[in-house]
Amino acid sequence: MSEDNKDITILAIESSCDETSAAVLRNTRVLSNYIAGQKVHEKYGGVVPELASRAHMQNILPVVDAAIKDAGISKSDLDAIAYTRGPGLMGALLVGVSFAKSMAQALDIPLIEVNHMRAHVLAHFLDNNAENYVPPTCPFLCLTISGGHTQIVYVKSPLDMEVIGSTIDDAAGEAFDKSAKLLGLPYPGGPMIDKLAKEGNSGAYNFPKPKVDDYDYSFSGFKTSVLRFVEKNPEAVKNNLPDICASIQSTLVDYLLEKFFEAAKDMGINQLAIAGGVSANSEVRAKLAKAGEKNNWKVFIPKFEFCTDNAAMIGASAYFQYQERDFGSLDANAIARLKL
Ligand code: KG4
Ligand code: ZN
């Protein structure tokens, strides 16, 4: 609720990459969350920015319409419109920015500019994560692992976050996707590796863990080691994908979590959360839950639909920004490389 105890109803729009999504939130409760994926990229083995922008143009109106209808509200109930300002693909972001601005102006309500990476973290404040859900209390530590980013974030408050470690090259999701591509798997490869790994033996093959100082990560060397493996072992790639996927996945997951756990121990933090598309990975989820039990940490694992890109998380950030009257301007532009 807002300072004056009024319920806040927000329409949130997400269009930073290849998902067009719209959600309606009442405070931190999700009333609707529509996500339209874009199949068009599959045959290219990755997101084609120009095609993403065009698909957003086609999707945005029906997706927003469906979100409003599904929430059981009318446009006049809305208190604000939130949109992803960045980071993301410029053309894709512009579709959401233009749409949100026009709608906010037509309804004469405030506009809220949301940082996509902060929103991934703030998905942990959505009531719908579980029945009788209790969100983390600040400060906590969040490992945000997505297709474009890998960050260990120190969350001092919902609106005050600091990146204490990040990748110096590829993102964790890219490491999954590029490995999958080298193995001949379709895009996006992360979920495919996860699926195949379930039937494989993670000790079958050895992939080296990258070495980087502090709480930073690197994945470009890992991709090269998968490339070398594929070149040297064509028979295994043909006949034994489950073992290869299980070995790749466990190396990546252990690497991601080891640094995260080290940071938590060094900082004396006992609440650990994961966010972003790769947090949908079953091994990440299971290993974090297990470490939580062992170390007496409280762990926060988002509901699947709030891991990968979605507008509900944009609404969560907008809810906190609304409390501070952090409203956007009609002059604001998208920022492709917006920092956290
Ligand atoms: O957060 P997200 O939806 O989009 C970005 O902001 O980048 O993350 C997408 C990434 C992709 O790299 C995808 O392969 C990965 O999340 N991903 C997974 C799984 N589900 C999605 N990676 C590993 N295992 C999964 N189950
Ligand atoms: Zn994302």
Coordinates of C-alpha atoms and ligand atoms in Angstrom, one line a residue:
M1 CA 0.0 0.0 0.0
S2 CA 1.1 3.6 -0.5
E3 CA 2.0 6.0 2.3
D4 CA -1.6 7.2 2.5
N5 CA -2.7 3.6 2.8
K6 CA -4.3 3.4 -0.6
D7 CA -4.0 0.3 -2.7
I8 CA -1.8 0.9 -5.7
T9 CA -2.7 -0.7 -9.1
I10 CA 0.1 -0.7 -11.6
L11 CA 0.3 -1.9 -15.2
A12 CA 3.8 -3.1 -16.0
I13 CA 5.4 -3.7 -19.4
E14 CA 8.5 -5.7 -20.2
S15 CA 10.1 -5.7 -23.7
S16 CA 13.8 -5.8 -23.2
C17 CA 14.7 -9.0 -25.1
D18 CA 12.5 -11.6 -26.8
E19 CA 9.5 -11.8 -24.4
T20 CA 6.7 -9.3 -24.7
S21 CA 5.0 -9.2 -21.2
A22 CA 2.4 -7.2 -19.4
A23 CA 1.3 -7.6 -15.8
V24 CA -1.2 -5.9 -13.5
L25 CA -0.3 -5.7 -9.8
R26 CA -2.2 -4.5 -6.8
N27 CA 0.6 -3.6 -4.4
T28 CA 2.9 -6.6 -4.5
R29 CA 0.1 -9.1 -5.5
V30 CA 0.2 -10.1 -9.2
L31 CA -3.4 -10.0 -10.6
S32 CA -2.2 -11.0 -14.1
N33 CA 1.1 -11.7 -15.8
Y34 CA 1.0 -12.3 -19.6
I35 CA 4.2 -13.4 -21.4
A36 CA 4.3 -13.8 -25.2
G37 CA 7.5 -15.6 -26.3
Q38 CA 8.9 -15.2 -29.8
K39 CA 9.4 -18.4 -31.7
V40 CA 10.8 -16.6 -34.7
H41 CA 14.4 -16.6 -33.2
E42 CA 14.7 -20.4 -32.9
K43 CA 15.8 -21.0 -36.5
Y44 CA 18.6 -18.5 -36.1
G45 CA 20.0 -20.0 -32.9
G46 CA 19.8 -16.7 -31.0
V47 CA 17.8 -13.5 -30.6
V48 CA 17.7 -11.4 -33.8
P49 CA 17.2 -7.8 -32.5
E50 CA 15.3 -6.5 -35.6
L51 CA 12.9 -9.5 -35.5
A52 CA 12.4 -9.0 -31.7
S53 CA 11.4 -5.4 -32.2
R54 CA 8.9 -6.3 -34.9
A55 CA 7.4 -9.1 -32.8
H56 CA 7.1 -6.7 -29.8
M57 CA 5.1 -4.3 -32.1
Q58 CA 2.7 -7.1 -33.0
N59 CA 2.4 -8.5 -29.5
I60 CA 2.2 -5.5 -27.2
L61 CA -1.4 -4.4 -27.7
P62 CA -3.0 -7.9 -27.3
V63 CA -0.7 -8.7 -24.4
V64 CA -1.5 -5.5 -22.5
D65 CA -5.2 -6.0 -23.3
A66 CA -5.2 -9.5 -22.0
A67 CA -3.3 -8.5 -18.8
I68 CA -5.9 -5.9 -18.0
K69 CA -8.9 -8.2 -18.8
D70 CA -7.4 -11.1 -16.9
A71 CA -6.8 -8.9 -13.8
G72 CA -10.5 -8.0 -13.8
I73 CA -9.9 -4.3 -13.7
S74 CA -10.5 -1.4 -16.1
K75 CA -8.0 1.1 -17.3
S76 CA -9.5 3.8 -15.1
D77 CA -8.4 1.7 -12.0
L78 CA -4.7 2.1 -12.9
D79 CA -2.5 4.4 -10.7
A80 CA 0.6 4.2 -12.9
I81 CA 2.2 2.6 -15.9
A82 CA 5.7 1.0 -15.5
Y83 CA 8.1 0.0 -18.2
T84 CA 11.6 -1.5 -18.6
R85 CA 13.9 1.4 -19.5
G86 CA 17.0 -0.9 -19.8
P87 CA 19.2 -2.8 -20.0
G88 CA 18.2 -4.6 -23.2
L89 CA 18.0 -4.4 -26.9
M90 CA 17.4 -0.8 -28.0
G91 CA 14.7 -1.5 -30.6
A92 CA 12.9 -3.9 -28.3
L93 CA 13.0 -1.5 -25.4
L94 CA 11.7 1.4 -27.6
V95 CA 8.4 -0.5 -28.3
G96 CA 7.7 -0.7 -24.5
V97 CA 8.8 2.8 -23.8
S98 CA 6.6 4.4 -26.5
F99 CA 3.6 2.3 -25.6
A100 CA 3.9 3.0 -21.9
K101 CA 4.4 6.8 -22.5
S102 CA 1.4 7.0 -24.8
M103 CA -0.9 5.1 -22.4
A104 CA 0.3 7.1 -19.3
Q105 CA -0.4 10.3 -21.2
A106 CA -3.8 9.2 -22.4
L107 CA -4.8 8.1 -18.9
D108 CA -3.1 11.1 -17.3
I109 CA -1.3 8.9 -14.7
P110 CA 2.4 8.7 -13.7
L111 CA 5.0 6.8 -15.6
I112 CA 7.6 4.6 -13.8
E113 CA 11.0 3.8 -15.4
V114 CA 12.2 0.4 -14.2
N115 CA 15.7 -1.1 -14.3
H116 CA 15.4 -4.7 -15.6
M117 CA 18.2 -6.1 -13.4
R118 CA 16.8 -4.5 -10.2
A119 CA 13.4 -5.9 -11.2
H120 CA 14.8 -9.5 -11.4
V121 CA 15.9 -9.1 -7.8
L122 CA 12.7 -7.5 -6.7
A123 CA 10.7 -10.5 -8.0
H124 CA 11.4 -11.9 -4.5
F125 CA 8.8 -9.4 -3.1
L126 CA 5.9 -10.7 -5.1
D127 CA 3.3 -12.3 -2.8
N128 CA 2.5 -14.9 -5.5
N129 CA 5.9 -16.7 -5.0
A130 CA 4.2 -19.1 -2.6
E131 CA 1.2 -19.5 -0.4
N132 CA 1.6 -17.3 2.7
Y133 CA 4.9 -16.1 1.3
V134 CA 7.3 -14.1 3.4
P135 CA 9.8 -12.1 1.4
P136 CA 13.4 -11.7 2.4
T137 CA 14.3 -8.9 4.8
C138 CA 17.1 -6.5 3.9
P139 CA 20.0 -6.8 3.7
F140 CA 20.2 -10.0 1.7
L141 CA 22.4 -11.3 -1.1
C142 CA 21.0 -12.1 -4.6
L143 CA 22.8 -14.0 -7.4
T144 CA 21.2 -12.7 -10.6
I145 CA 22.0 -15.1 -13.5
S146 CA 20.4 -14.4 -16.8
G147 CA 21.1 -14.4 -20.6
G148 CA 22.8 -11.1 -20.4
H149 CA 24.1 -10.7 -16.9
T150 CA 25.8 -12.5 -14.0
Q151 CA 25.8 -10.4 -10.8
I152 CA 26.1 -10.9 -7.0
V153 CA 24.0 -8.1 -5.6
Y154 CA 24.0 -6.8 -2.1
V155 CA 20.4 -5.7 -1.5
K156 CA 20.4 -3.0 1.3
S157 CA 16.8 -2.1 0.6
P158 CA 14.4 -2.6 -2.4
L159 CA 15.7 0.6 -3.9
D160 CA 19.3 0.5 -2.7
M161 CA 21.5 -2.3 -4.3
E162 CA 25.2 -2.7 -4.9
V163 CA 26.9 -5.1 -7.3
I164 CA 29.7 -6.8 -5.5
G165 CA 30.7 -9.2 -8.2
S166 CA 29.9 -9.7 -11.9
T167 CA 31.1 -11.4 -15.1
I168 CA 34.0 -9.9 -16.9
D169 CA 32.9 -11.4 -20.3
D170 CA 29.9 -13.7 -21.1
A171 CA 26.9 -14.1 -18.9
A172 CA 25.9 -17.4 -17.2
G173 CA 23.0 -17.9 -19.5
E174 CA 25.3 -17.4 -22.5
A175 CA 27.6 -20.1 -21.2
F176 CA 24.6 -22.5 -21.2
D177 CA 23.2 -21.3 -24.5
K178 CA 26.6 -21.3 -26.3
S179 CA 27.5 -24.7 -25.0
A180 CA 24.1 -26.0 -26.2
K181 CA 24.7 -24.6 -29.6
L182 CA 28.1 -26.3 -29.9
L183 CA 26.3 -29.5 -29.0
G184 CA 23.8 -28.9 -31.8
L185 CA 20.9 -28.2 -29.4
P186 CA 18.2 -25.6 -30.3
Y187 CA 18.0 -22.1 -28.8
P188 CA 17.6 -21.3 -26.0
G189 CA 19.9 -24.1 -24.9
G190 CA 19.8 -23.5 -21.1
P191 CA 16.5 -25.4 -20.6
M192 CA 17.6 -28.2 -23.0
I193 CA 20.8 -28.8 -21.1
D194 CA 18.8 -28.8 -17.8
K195 CA 16.5 -31.5 -19.3
L196 CA 19.1 -33.7 -20.8
A197 CA 21.3 -33.4 -17.7
K198 CA 18.6 -35.1 -15.6
E199 CA 19.4 -38.4 -17.3
G200 CA 23.2 -38.0 -17.3
N201 CA 26.2 -38.6 -15.0
S202 CA 27.8 -35.3 -14.0
G203 CA 31.1 -37.0 -13.3
A204 CA 31.5 -38.4 -16.8
Y205 CA 33.5 -35.6 -18.3
N206 CA 35.8 -32.9 -16.8
F207 CA 35.4 -29.3 -17.8
P208 CA 37.7 -26.8 -16.2
K209 CA 36.2 -24.2 -13.8
P210 CA 37.3 -20.7 -14.8
K211 CA 39.5 -18.8 -12.4
V212 CA 38.9 -15.1 -11.7
D213 CA 39.7 -13.0 -8.6
D214 CA 37.3 -11.7 -6.0
Y215 CA 33.6 -12.3 -6.6
D216 CA 33.8 -11.9 -10.3
Y217 CA 33.1 -14.5 -13.0
S218 CA 34.3 -15.4 -16.5
F219 CA 32.7 -17.7 -18.9
S220 CA 34.5 -17.1 -22.3
G221 CA 37.2 -19.7 -21.5
F222 CA 34.6 -22.2 -20.6
K223 CA 32.9 -21.9 -23.9
T224 CA 36.3 -22.5 -25.6
S225 CA 36.8 -25.7 -23.5
V226 CA 33.4 -27.0 -24.7
L227 CA 34.4 -26.2 -28.3
R228 CA 37.6 -28.1 -27.9
F229 CA 35.7 -31.0 -26.4
V230 CA 33.2 -31.1 -29.2
E231 CA 36.0 -31.1 -31.8
K232 CA 37.9 -33.9 -30.1
N233 CA 34.9 -36.1 -29.1
P234 CA 32.4 -36.2 -32.1
E235 CA 31.3 -39.7 -31.1
A236 CA 30.4 -38.7 -27.5
V237 CA 28.4 -35.7 -28.8
K238 CA 26.5 -38.1 -31.1
N239 CA 25.8 -40.8 -28.5
N240 CA 26.1 -39.4 -25.0
L241 CA 24.5 -36.0 -24.7
P242 CA 23.0 -36.6 -21.3
D243 CA 26.4 -37.2 -19.7
I244 CA 28.0 -34.2 -21.5
C245 CA 25.1 -31.9 -20.5
A246 CA 25.2 -33.1 -16.8
S247 CA 29.0 -32.5 -16.7
I248 CA 28.7 -29.0 -18.2
Q249 CA 25.8 -28.1 -16.0
S250 CA 27.4 -29.2 -12.7
T251 CA 30.6 -27.4 -13.5
L252 CA 28.7 -24.1 -14.3
V253 CA 26.4 -24.5 -11.3
D254 CA 29.2 -25.3 -8.8
Y255 CA 31.2 -22.3 -10.1
L256 CA 28.3 -19.9 -9.8
L257 CA 27.3 -21.0 -6.4
E258 CA 30.8 -21.4 -4.9
K259 CA 31.5 -17.7 -5.3
F260 CA 28.1 -16.7 -4.2
F261 CA 28.4 -18.8 -1.0
E262 CA 31.9 -17.4 -0.4
A263 CA 30.5 -13.8 -0.6
A264 CA 27.7 -14.7 1.8
K265 CA 30.2 -16.2 4.3
D266 CA 32.6 -13.3 4.0
M267 CA 29.9 -10.7 4.5
G268 CA 28.1 -12.7 7.3
I269 CA 24.8 -12.7 5.4
N270 CA 22.4 -15.5 6.0
Q271 CA 19.6 -14.8 3.5
L272 CA 20.4 -15.8 -0.1
A273 CA 18.3 -15.4 -3.1
I274 CA 18.6 -16.3 -6.8
A275 CA 17.1 -14.5 -9.8
G276 CA 17.1 -14.4 -13.6
G277 CA 16.5 -17.0 -16.2
V278 CA 19.2 -19.4 -15.1
S279 CA 17.7 -19.5 -11.6
A280 CA 15.0 -21.7 -13.3
N281 CA 17.7 -24.4 -13.6
S282 CA 16.9 -27.4 -11.5
E283 CA 20.4 -28.0 -10.3
V284 CA 20.9 -24.4 -9.2
R285 CA 17.7 -24.6 -7.2
A286 CA 18.5 -28.0 -5.6
K287 CA 22.0 -27.1 -4.7
L288 CA 21.0 -23.7 -3.2
A289 CA 18.3 -25.4 -1.1
K290 CA 20.7 -28.0 0.1
A291 CA 23.4 -25.4 1.0
G292 CA 20.7 -23.5 2.9
E293 CA 19.9 -26.5 5.1
K294 CA 23.6 -27.2 5.7
N295 CA 24.6 -23.6 6.6
N296 CA 21.4 -22.6 8.3
W297 CA 20.7 -20.0 5.6
K298 CA 17.3 -18.8 4.6
V299 CA 17.1 -19.3 0.9
F300 CA 14.7 -17.6 -1.6
I301 CA 14.0 -19.4 -4.9
P302 CA 11.5 -17.6 -7.1
K303 CA 8.5 -19.2 -8.7
F304 CA 9.4 -20.4 -12.3
E305 CA 7.3 -17.7 -14.0
F306 CA 9.2 -15.0 -12.1
C307 CA 12.7 -16.3 -13.0
T308 CA 12.7 -15.7 -16.8
D309 CA 11.8 -12.3 -18.2
N310 CA 8.3 -11.2 -17.1
A311 CA 6.4 -8.0 -16.4
A312 CA 5.3 -8.9 -12.8
M313 CA 8.9 -8.3 -11.6
I314 CA 8.8 -4.9 -13.4
G315 CA 5.6 -4.2 -11.4
A316 CA 7.4 -5.2 -8.1
S317 CA 10.1 -2.6 -8.7
A318 CA 7.4 0.0 -9.7
Y319 CA 5.5 -0.6 -6.5
F320 CA 8.5 0.4 -4.4
Q321 CA 9.3 3.3 -6.7
Y322 CA 5.7 4.5 -6.4
Q323 CA 6.1 4.8 -2.6
E324 CA 9.0 7.2 -3.2
R325 CA 7.1 9.1 -5.9
D326 CA 10.0 8.1 -8.2
F327 CA 8.1 8.9 -11.4
G328 CA 9.5 9.0 -14.9
S329 CA 9.4 11.7 -17.5
L330 CA 7.8 11.7 -20.9
D331 CA 11.2 12.8 -22.2
A332 CA 13.0 9.7 -21.0
N333 CA 14.5 7.4 -23.6
A334 CA 15.4 3.7 -23.3
I335 CA 19.0 3.0 -22.2
A336 CA 20.4 -0.2 -23.7
R337 CA 23.3 -0.4 -21.2
L338 CA 21.6 0.9 -18.1
K339 CA 23.6 0.1 -15.0
L340 CA 22.1 -1.4 -11.9
Ligands
KG4_1 O1 16.3 -13.6 -17.5 P1 16.2 -14.2 -18.8 O2 14.8 -14.7 -19.2 O3 16.5 -13.1 -19.9 C1 17.5 -12.2 -19.8 O4 17.3 -11.2 -19.2 O5 18.6 -12.5 -20.3 O6 17.3 -15.3 -19.0 C2 17.4 -16.1 -20.2 C3 18.5 -17.1 -20.0 C4 18.8 -17.9 -21.2 O7 20.2 -17.9 -21.4 C5 18.3 -19.3 -20.9 O8 19.0 -20.3 -21.6 C6 18.5 -19.4 -19.4 O9 18.1 -18.1 -19.0 N1 17.6 -20.4 -18.8 C7 18.2 -21.5 -18.3 C8 17.1 -22.3 -17.8 N2 15.9 -21.6 -18.2 C9 16.3 -20.5 -18.7 N3 19.5 -21.9 -18.1 C10 19.7 -23.1 -17.5 N4 18.7 -23.9 -17.1 C11 17.4 -23.6 -17.2 N5 16.4 -24.4 -16.8
ZN2 ZN 16.1 -10.7 -17.7

